[in-house]
Amino acid sequence: MPQVSLTVNGKQHTVEVEGRTLLVELLREKLRLTGTHVGCDTSQCGACVVHVDGESVKSCTTLAVMCDGASVTTIEGLAKPDGTLHPMQEAFREYHALQCGFCTPGMVMSAVDLVAKNPQGLSEKEIREGLEGNLCRCTGYHNIVKAIAAAQDVMHGKRETVAAAAE
Amino acid sequence: MYDFAYHKPSSVADAVKLLAADPDAKAVSGGHTLLPALKHRLNKPSSLVDLSGIAEMRGVRREGNALIIGALTRHHEVANSEEVKSAIPALAYMAQHIGDQQVRNRGTLGGSVSNNDPAADYPAAVLGLGATIHTSKRKIAADDFFLGMFTTALEHDEILVAVEFPIPEKAGYAKMRNPASRYVMAGAFVSKGPKGVRVAINGAAACVFRQSEMEAALSSNWSADAVAGIKQPADDLNSDIHGSAEYRAHLVTVMAKRAVAAAG
Amino acid sequence: MNVVTPFEGIGASVKRKEDLRFLSGRGQYTDDINRPGQAHAYILRSPHAHARIKGVDTAAAAAMPGVAAIYTSADLAAIGGIPCGWQIHNKDGTPMAEPKHPVLAEGKVRHVGDPVAVVVAETRQQARDAAEHIHVDYEVLPASVTMAQAQAPGAPAVHDDNPSNLCYDWHIGDKAATDAAFAAAAHTVVFETTNNRLVPNAMEPRAAIGDYDTTTGEHTLYTTSQNPHVIRLLMGAFVLQIPESKLRVVAPDVGGGFGSKIYHYAEEAIVTWAAAKLGRPVKWTADRSESFMSDAHGRDHISRAELALDAEGKFLGLRVHTQANMGAYLSTFAPCVPTYLYATLLAGVYSTPAIYAEVKAVFTNTVPVDAYRGAGRPEATYLLERLVDVAAKQTGFDKVELRRRNFIPTDAFPYQTPVALQYDSGDYFSTLEQALETAGWATFEQRRAEAKARGRLRGIGISTYLEACGIAPSAVVGSLGARAGLYEVGTIRVHPTGSVTVLTGTHSHGQGHETTFAQLIADKLGVSIANVDIVHGDTAKIPFGMGTYGSRSLAVGGSAMDKAMDKIIAKGKRIAAHLMEASVEDVEFERGTFRVAGTDKTKSLTDISLAAYVPHNYPIDEIEPGLEETAFYDPKNFTYPGGCHIAEVEIEIETGEVRMVNFTAVDDVGRVINPMIVEGQVQGGVAQGIGQALLEGCVYDSHGQLISASMMDYTMPRADDLAPVSVATHTTLCTHNPLGVKGCGEVGAIGSPPAVINAVVDALRDYDISHVEMPATQEKIWSIIHGKR
């Protein structure tokens, strides 16, 4: 069986997998990082989004073997080691941008990449378009859009906290 | 997914050898078209040859009046390449609107073009710009490359290495997406340049095709109005729950108009 | 609306307690659970809509790597079928047809996705690999795919012993009075429509894990359920014959339900049974494609409605004929959805004096249909609110004025409708006026003209609606055919140091109960929500419960907690009276403090709880130690949220694309506990309503193949399909529950679809049409604009 060595949330792992093992299966079943979810089988829903070498990726559409040598960040690794939430996590809580929580990890990971890739700042319309790869059935997205708008100001250093942005 | 052997060669030559050795092998790069098919067990390759480690297949460079884009270049890279944005902004625009952010982060030019999904974006740009496909064996004109649904001129042990896009005077792209899958339901890539006036239509039929009536009209009058009255026959177009052939035919005209308007 | 008050009780937009675990990936959903030694099940499903099973050969599959067992219906001969929880009676008093719903198909498959065999193997992939080597010999039969096909003479019988394919033929209301109303009418209006079939698509696919302790004989089922006690009851009593004491059902974090996770599904019984058979845990998790063909679908009605009006526009009578698709089998609540959750709603917010409705429920070779967010009430509301718009157009009355003229007057409550329900409270005039104001109804024509200049057709649509939720008094639902009571259970456990654990029989799968319920406790007992833990979803921990659906958790479950808190306070007063040497009658309690009336003598709740658990100075002969109380609350009536929704859309003339540009919701959901959560519930419900109106539709082909079988083909609303939703509330209190609450989970999905379609039809006012069926897809609209219909 192929072996994969990769860094996940800063920790080095070497794992035996099948060729067909998906990255999400490696994370959930081998490393027991169950924060990354699977919501569909057609690469539509984005519940499985993680960062591979800093970019958002659908881990249900990526083979584990393709990630040999890669650095992966999952929702479990987004907060600081002391537990301080990432501004995007903080904003989701502040704006009630989650209900059942199932799409949330993928939504947050996508949103972090979306904001990071657009340092010029995103309009409401652009945020909505930027979420094309993530489905949520609970919130109607409205509060998710608001949360991302607030978090981008913090991530781009325009505001101190998401709560301040909420003013 | 059925299991398979996995190979990750570091040169085109090695990749070709691996493909030649296994008639049931498949090449893969970003995996965003192949893996969904494998997950539904629609395909049973005995081995996957992962091209993503081949450095010579990456990157964007300008040679004379053409852009040469390596097959492994990801959509996100094409969309944000200063070279592409200044030489063929319509191509950057198209890349920026493929799938979603995660697809653009992983999906590659070569994967999209060699898969030739009728609802994919890239084939329209390749045909619409009159690009030339560079493979491990030869160069193939776009007009000779796309043979039918999911079918191209590539042989089993032939790898798409790069695509050479002639730089047009003007080019534009517009598409209507399928509301569910967000793949292309009807799209048009138009250009005017060294290869003359070209109009490539994607999403609407089994394979990307050139709309010669629109090309003729635009050759004498490059304006959205010139194509507004041209009706695409619906006979051979796709039909599904989101768009009948008749509706797609209508959209072809609308998208062509919009693409010309976008080209300026 | 994110107003944070310093107080964390009723009315405060408290941030959710559950968010931290979900935001850091520490939620625990069923598929996140792994039991030691677990095997994996894969379900082989029918590829045909209707076929006879002539044989199943599992030999080759059994020899595949990793296979532990393969089961077919022959192996399950000793277990029961999946029960239906509601029995409807026909017009003639006979009971509905109730065909057996086997766990695995017996002799015939009746819809694409009907489970045929189960493979249990070491890994999921191995189970699936092996399933491909099971050979099922099918004799494909013609299928009854649509309700029209199923009712045609000589139609293929979904169940061989029921050639009519009729489940029931039911009615409600006064036919003679309604006929008389039509005879006297100045205007009569007819409207026919199909309420599109939907696929719920909660983001978490269903999953189930069976576990069995060979030493104690105890079964545990972990499942994606909205109501674990109901599953224990249905599966334990009717399918597997396991006593409650030996069957634990755990519904951990659940990723959305919207009704689809109420029902007892075959896979739950399969893993529970197989785990005991194999002596090891067995896990099953659905792929999304499997969800499409195995989760109960929603809606799917065909209706004809007629309205009689007098010359002044007063509604005189309403006549409705509805056919409701049941699919191939009766899912748990299916029969009550198009009857008692639908036809009883046909009065809506109007004082129509005579109503008569007939409903035929029909079996077809499709996935079973059951309650989906709103359940019957969206179908009734859509029919009625489109009918009123059609009536306005036909008679020339202004559509807002026509509604106003027929509203039940604000002073007419309690109001008895002609279709069984008695509304306790409401104020439809205020929600209407507030919504008209917020939406800028009066200035719409300017926006329409401005849009026209941009090549767009702009339309505005209104819906004034009401719904009945908080289901419901047990005696009433029992008389209507329910096979269960619909009370709720709450236990308040005050610990020695004054912190509180609440056990509730409701289940939270997105609603934020861990926060809202803690606010109830904070408000009444004065305990900080940080010191209140809400426990739900485990039959081993919770005394009993009927679960979460029909917007009942707060109205029924919250009321049970309130009653239990009353008992805590009553006992606390007795202990306090002893400690403060006062008479019980003189002890008052307010937010955590017991006080002897008129004095400054006080004891805190913590003083009392400590005394209760360390009863040194304690009236031990009169009062038991401890401070824990349980209440079962059986509601006295449904609750009746209502309000006004206004949608504004723009249509791209060239392509027919419909874009939401504005949505206003003003809802009366009774007392609001957490405004932030209410706003979120309404926004989410409206998104599903807009989805139904514009995007979503389940499509079968003529052979019964599911065409919209994945998210590639079934249009799920995305962020850029939707527009901001303005949400406001206007409260009238529920008069019969102690909290005055009504429920907010479904109003968004109930009120919005007719508002959206009314807006689409309004946008197309220059074209010769009176209606657009849902979903109003771009091609449909383009066909209307370009005369292609």
Coordinates of N, CA, C and O in Angstrom, one line a residue, chain C residues 219-330:
Chain C
H219 N -28.9 -3.2 23.2 CA -28.7 -2.7 21.9 C -28.5 -1.1 22.0 O -29.2 -0.5 22.7
T220 N -27.6 -0.6 21.2 CA -27.5 0.8 21.1 C -27.5 1.2 19.6 O -26.8 0.6 18.8
L221 N -28.3 2.2 19.3 CA -28.3 2.7 17.9 C -28.0 4.2 18.0 O -28.6 5.0 18.7
Y222 N -26.9 4.6 17.3 CA -26.6 6.0 17.1 C -27.2 6.3 15.7 O -26.9 5.6 14.7
T223 N -27.9 7.4 15.7 CA -28.6 7.7 14.4 C -28.8 9.2 14.2 O -28.9 9.9 15.2
T224 N -28.9 9.6 13.0 CA -29.2 11.0 12.6 C -30.7 11.2 12.7 O -31.4 11.2 11.7
S225 N -31.1 11.4 13.9 CA -32.6 11.5 14.1 C -33.0 12.8 14.8 O -32.2 13.3 15.7
Q226 N -34.2 13.3 14.5 CA -34.8 14.4 15.2 C -35.5 14.0 16.5 O -36.0 14.9 17.2
N227 N -35.7 12.7 16.7 CA -36.5 12.2 17.8 C -36.1 10.8 18.2 O -36.8 9.8 17.9
P228 N -35.0 10.6 19.0 CA -34.6 9.3 19.3 C -35.6 8.4 20.1 O -35.6 7.2 19.8
H229 N -36.4 9.0 20.9 CA -37.4 8.2 21.6 C -38.4 7.6 20.7 O -38.9 6.5 20.9
V230 N -38.8 8.4 19.7 CA -39.8 7.9 18.7 C -39.2 6.7 17.9 O -39.8 5.7 17.7
I231 N -37.9 6.8 17.6 CA -37.2 5.7 16.9 C -37.2 4.5 17.8 O -37.4 3.4 17.3
R232 N -36.9 4.7 19.1 CA -36.8 3.6 20.0 C -38.2 2.9 20.0 O -38.3 1.7 20.0
L233 N -39.2 3.7 20.1 CA -40.6 3.2 20.2 C -40.9 2.4 18.9 O -41.4 1.3 19.0
L234 N -40.7 3.0 17.8 CA -41.2 2.4 16.5 C -40.3 1.2 16.2 O -40.9 0.1 15.8
M235 N -39.0 1.3 16.3 CA -38.2 0.2 15.9 C -38.2 -0.9 17.0 O -38.2 -2.1 16.6
G236 N -38.2 -0.5 18.2 CA -38.2 -1.5 19.3 C -39.5 -2.3 19.3 O -39.5 -3.5 19.4
A237 N -40.6 -1.6 19.3 CA -41.9 -2.3 19.5 C -42.4 -3.0 18.2 O -42.9 -4.0 18.3
F238 N -42.2 -2.3 17.1 CA -42.8 -2.8 15.9 C -41.9 -3.6 14.9 O -42.3 -4.5 14.2
V239 N -40.6 -3.3 14.9 CA -39.7 -3.9 13.9 C -38.9 -5.0 14.5 O -38.9 -6.2 14.1
L240 N -38.2 -4.7 15.6 CA -37.2 -5.7 16.1 C -37.7 -6.3 17.4 O -37.0 -7.2 17.9
Q241 N -38.7 -5.9 18.0 CA -39.2 -6.4 19.3 C -38.2 -6.5 20.3 O -37.8 -7.5 20.9
I242 N -37.6 -5.3 20.6 CA -36.6 -5.1 21.7 C -37.3 -4.2 22.7 O -37.8 -3.2 22.4
P243 N -37.3 -4.7 24.0 CA -37.9 -3.8 25.0 C -37.1 -2.5 25.2 O -35.9 -2.5 25.0
E244 N -37.8 -1.5 25.6 CA -37.2 -0.2 25.8 C -35.9 -0.2 26.7 O -34.9 0.4 26.4
S245 N -36.0 -1.1 27.7 CA -34.9 -1.2 28.7 C -33.6 -1.7 28.0 O -32.5 -1.6 28.6
K246 N -33.8 -2.4 26.9 CA -32.6 -3.0 26.2 C -32.2 -2.3 25.0 O -31.4 -2.8 24.2
L247 N -32.9 -1.2 24.7 CA -32.6 -0.4 23.5 C -32.3 1.0 23.8 O -33.2 1.7 24.3
R248 N -31.1 1.5 23.5 CA -30.7 2.9 23.7 C -30.6 3.5 22.3 O -29.9 2.9 21.4
V249 N -31.2 4.6 22.1 CA -31.1 5.3 20.8 C -30.4 6.7 21.1 O -30.9 7.4 22.0
V250 N -29.3 6.9 20.4 CA -28.6 8.2 20.6 C -28.6 9.0 19.3 O -28.3 8.4 18.3
A251 N -29.1 10.2 19.4 CA -29.0 11.1 18.2 C -28.1 12.2 18.7 O -28.5 13.1 19.3
P252 N -26.8 12.1 18.3 CA -25.8 13.1 18.7 C -26.0 14.4 18.0 O -27.1 14.7 17.6
D253 N -25.0 15.1 17.7 CA -25.1 16.3 16.8 C -25.7 15.8 15.5 O -25.2 14.9 14.9
V254 N -26.7 16.5 15.0 CA -27.4 16.2 13.8 C -27.3 17.4 12.9 O -27.7 18.5 13.3
G255 N -26.9 17.1 11.7 CA -26.6 18.2 10.7 C -27.8 18.6 9.9 O -27.8 18.4 8.7
G256 N -28.8 19.1 10.6 CA -30.0 19.5 9.9 C -31.0 18.4 9.7 O -30.6 17.2 9.5
G257 N -32.3 18.7 9.7 CA -33.3 17.7 9.5 C -34.4 18.1 8.6 O -34.6 17.5 7.6
F258 N -35.0 19.2 8.9 CA -36.1 19.8 8.1 C -37.2 18.7 7.9 O -37.9 18.8 6.9
G259 N -37.4 17.8 8.9 CA -38.4 16.8 8.7 C -37.8 15.5 8.3 O -38.3 14.4 8.7
S260 N -36.8 15.5 7.4 CA -36.4 14.2 6.8 C -35.8 13.3 7.8 O -35.6 12.1 7.5
K261 N -35.4 13.7 9.0 CA -34.8 12.9 10.0 C -35.8 12.6 11.1 O -35.4 12.1 12.2
I262 N -37.1 12.8 10.9 CA -38.1 12.4 11.9 C -38.3 10.9 11.8 O -38.4 10.2 12.8
Y263 N -38.3 10.3 10.6 CA -38.9 9.0 10.3 C -38.0 7.9 10.7 O -36.8 8.0 10.7
H264 N -38.6 6.8 11.0 CA -37.9 5.6 11.2 C -37.6 5.0 9.8 O -38.5 4.6 9.1
Y265 N -36.3 4.8 9.6 CA -35.8 4.3 8.3 C -35.3 2.9 8.4 O -34.7 2.5 9.4
A266 N -35.3 2.2 7.3 CA -34.9 0.8 7.2 C -33.4 0.6 7.7 O -33.1 -0.3 8.4
E267 N -32.6 1.6 7.4 CA -31.2 1.4 7.7 C -30.9 1.3 9.2 O -30.0 0.7 9.7
E268 N -31.8 2.0 10.0 CA -31.6 2.0 11.4 C -31.9 0.6 12.0 O -31.2 0.1 12.8
A269 N -33.0 0.0 11.4 CA -33.3 -1.4 11.9 C -32.2 -2.4 11.4 O -31.8 -3.3 12.1
I270 N -31.7 -2.1 10.2 CA -30.7 -3.0 9.6 C -29.4 -3.1 10.5 O -28.9 -4.2 10.8
V271 N -28.9 -1.9 10.8 CA -27.6 -1.9 11.6 C -27.8 -2.4 13.0 O -26.9 -3.1 13.5
T272 N -29.0 -2.1 13.6 CA -29.2 -2.6 14.9 C -29.3 -4.1 14.9 O -28.8 -4.8 15.8
W273 N -30.1 -4.6 14.0 CA -30.3 -6.1 13.9 C -29.0 -6.8 13.5 O -28.6 -7.8 14.1
A274 N -28.2 -6.2 12.6 CA -27.0 -6.9 12.1 C -25.9 -6.9 13.2 O -25.1 -7.8 13.3
A275 N -25.9 -5.8 14.0 CA -24.9 -5.7 15.0 C -25.1 -6.9 16.0 O -24.1 -7.5 16.5
A276 N -26.3 -7.1 16.3 CA -26.6 -8.2 17.3 C -26.3 -9.6 16.6 O -25.7 -10.5 17.3
K277 N -26.6 -9.7 15.4 CA -26.4 -10.9 14.7 C -24.9 -11.3 14.6 O -24.5 -12.4 14.7
L278 N -24.1 -10.2 14.3 CA -22.7 -10.4 14.1 C -21.9 -10.3 15.4 O -20.7 -10.6 15.4
G279 N -22.5 -9.7 16.4 CA -21.8 -9.5 17.6 C -20.7 -8.4 17.5 O -19.7 -8.4 18.2
R280 N -20.9 -7.5 16.6 CA -19.9 -6.4 16.5 C -20.7 -5.1 15.9 O -21.7 -5.3 15.3
P281 N -20.2 -4.0 16.2 CA -20.9 -2.8 15.7 C -20.9 -2.7 14.2 O -20.0 -3.2 13.5
V282 N -22.0 -2.2 13.6 CA -22.2 -2.1 12.2 C -22.6 -0.6 11.9 O -23.5 -0.1 12.5
K283 N -21.8 0.0 11.0 CA -22.0 1.4 10.6 C -22.5 1.5 9.2 O -21.9 0.9 8.3
W284 N -23.4 2.4 9.0 CA -23.8 2.8 7.6 C -23.9 4.3 7.5 O -24.4 5.0 8.4
T285 N -23.4 4.8 6.5 CA -23.5 6.3 6.2 C -23.9 6.4 4.7 O -23.3 5.8 3.8
A286 N -24.9 7.2 4.5 CA -25.4 7.4 3.1 C -24.4 8.3 2.3 O -23.9 9.3 2.9
D287 N -24.3 8.0 1.1 CA -23.7 8.9 0.1 C -24.9 9.9 -0.2 O -26.0 9.5 -0.1
R288 N -24.5 11.1 -0.7 CA -25.6 12.0 -1.1 C -26.5 11.4 -2.2 O -27.7 11.6 -2.1
S289 N -25.9 10.7 -3.1 CA -26.7 10.1 -4.2 C -27.8 9.1 -3.5 O -28.9 9.0 -4.0
E290 N -27.3 8.4 -2.5 CA -28.2 7.5 -1.8 C -29.3 8.3 -1.1 O -30.5 7.9 -1.0
S291 N -29.0 9.5 -0.5 CA -30.0 10.3 0.2 C -31.1 10.7 -0.8 O -32.3 10.7 -0.4
F292 N -30.7 11.0 -2.0 CA -31.7 11.4 -2.9 C -32.8 10.4 -3.1 O -33.9 10.7 -3.4
M293 N -32.4 9.1 -3.1 CA -33.4 8.0 -3.3 C -33.8 7.3 -2.1 O -34.5 6.3 -2.2
S294 N -33.4 7.7 -0.9 CA -33.8 7.0 0.3 C -34.4 7.9 1.4 O -35.1 7.4 2.3
D295 N -34.1 9.2 1.4 CA -34.7 10.1 2.4 C -36.1 10.4 1.9 O -36.3 10.7 0.7
A296 N -37.0 10.5 2.8 CA -38.4 10.9 2.4 C -38.4 12.2 1.7 O -37.7 13.2 2.2
H297 N -39.1 12.3 0.6 CA -39.2 13.6 -0.1 C -40.4 14.4 0.5 O -41.1 13.9 1.4
G298 N -40.5 15.6 0.0 CA -41.6 16.5 0.5 C -42.5 17.0 -0.6 O -42.2 17.0 -1.8
R299 N -43.7 17.5 -0.1 CA -44.8 18.2 -0.9 C -45.4 17.2 -1.9 O -45.8 16.1 -1.6
D300 N -45.4 17.6 -3.2 CA -46.0 16.7 -4.3 C -47.5 16.6 -4.2 O -48.0 15.5 -3.9
H301 N -48.2 17.7 -4.4 CA -49.7 17.7 -4.4 C -50.1 18.2 -5.8 O -49.4 19.1 -6.4
I302 N -51.2 17.8 -6.2 CA -51.9 18.4 -7.4 C -53.3 18.8 -6.8 O -54.0 18.0 -6.3
S303 N -53.6 20.1 -7.0 CA -54.8 20.6 -6.4 C -55.6 21.5 -7.4 O -55.1 22.1 -8.3
R304 N -56.9 21.5 -7.1 CA -57.8 22.4 -7.7 C -58.6 23.1 -6.6 O -59.1 22.5 -5.7
A305 N -58.6 24.5 -6.7 CA -59.2 25.2 -5.6 C -60.2 26.2 -6.3 O -60.0 26.8 -7.3
E306 N -61.4 26.3 -5.6 CA -62.4 27.3 -6.1 C -62.8 28.2 -5.0 O -63.0 27.7 -3.9
L307 N -62.9 29.5 -5.3 CA -63.3 30.4 -4.3 C -64.5 31.2 -4.7 O -64.7 31.6 -5.9
A308 N -65.5 31.3 -3.8 CA -66.7 32.0 -4.0 C -66.6 33.4 -3.3 O -66.3 33.4 -2.1
L309 N -66.9 34.5 -4.0 CA -66.9 35.8 -3.4 C -68.2 36.5 -3.6 O -68.9 36.2 -4.6
D310 N -68.5 37.4 -2.7 CA -69.7 38.2 -3.0 C -69.3 39.4 -3.7 O -68.1 39.6 -4.0
A311 N -70.2 40.3 -4.0 CA -70.0 41.5 -4.8 C -69.0 42.4 -4.2 O -68.3 43.2 -4.9
E312 N -68.9 42.4 -2.9 CA -67.9 43.3 -2.2 C -66.6 42.6 -2.0 O -65.7 43.2 -1.3
G313 N -66.4 41.4 -2.5 CA -65.1 40.8 -2.3 C -65.0 39.9 -1.1 O -63.9 39.4 -0.8
K314 N -66.0 39.7 -0.3 CA -65.9 38.9 0.9 C -66.0 37.4 0.4 O -66.7 37.0 -0.5
F315 N -65.1 36.6 1.0 CA -65.0 35.2 0.6 C -66.2 34.5 1.3 O -66.5 34.6 2.5
L316 N -66.9 33.8 0.4 CA -68.1 33.1 0.9 C -67.9 31.6 1.1 O -68.4 31.0 2.0
G317 N -67.0 31.0 0.2 CA -66.8 29.6 0.3 C -65.6 29.2 -0.4 O -65.1 29.9 -1.3
L318 N -65.0 28.1 0.0 CA -63.7 27.6 -0.6 C -63.9 26.1 -0.8 O -64.3 25.4 0.2
R319 N -63.6 25.6 -2.0 CA -63.7 24.2 -2.3 C -62.4 23.7 -2.8 O -61.8 24.4 -3.7
V320 N -61.9 22.7 -2.3 CA -60.5 22.2 -2.7 C -60.5 20.7 -2.9 O -61.1 19.9 -2.1
H321 N -59.9 20.3 -4.0 CA -59.7 18.9 -4.3 C -58.2 18.7 -4.4 O -57.5 19.4 -5.3
T322 N -57.6 17.8 -3.7 CA -56.2 17.6 -3.7 C -55.8 16.2 -3.9 O -56.5 15.3 -3.2
Q323 N -54.8 15.9 -4.7 CA -54.2 14.6 -4.7 C -52.9 14.7 -4.2 O -52.1 15.6 -4.5
A324 N -52.5 13.8 -3.3 CA -51.2 13.8 -2.6 C -50.5 12.6 -2.9 O -51.0 11.5 -2.7
N325 N -49.3 12.7 -3.3 CA -48.4 11.6 -3.6 C -47.8 11.0 -2.3 O -47.1 11.7 -1.6
M326 N -48.0 9.7 -2.0 CA -47.4 9.1 -0.9 C -46.1 8.4 -1.2 O -45.4 8.0 -0.3
G327 N -45.8 8.2 -2.5 CA -44.7 7.4 -2.9 C -45.1 5.9 -2.8 O -46.3 5.6 -2.8
A328 N -44.1 5.1 -2.7 CA -44.3 3.7 -2.7 C -44.7 3.0 -1.4 O -45.4 2.0 -1.4
Y329 N -44.4 3.7 -0.3 CA -44.7 3.1 1.0 C -45.1 4.3 1.9 O -44.8 5.5 1.6
L330 N -45.8 4.0 3.0 CA -46.2 5.1 3.9 C -45.0 5.3 4.9 O -44.7 4.5 5.7

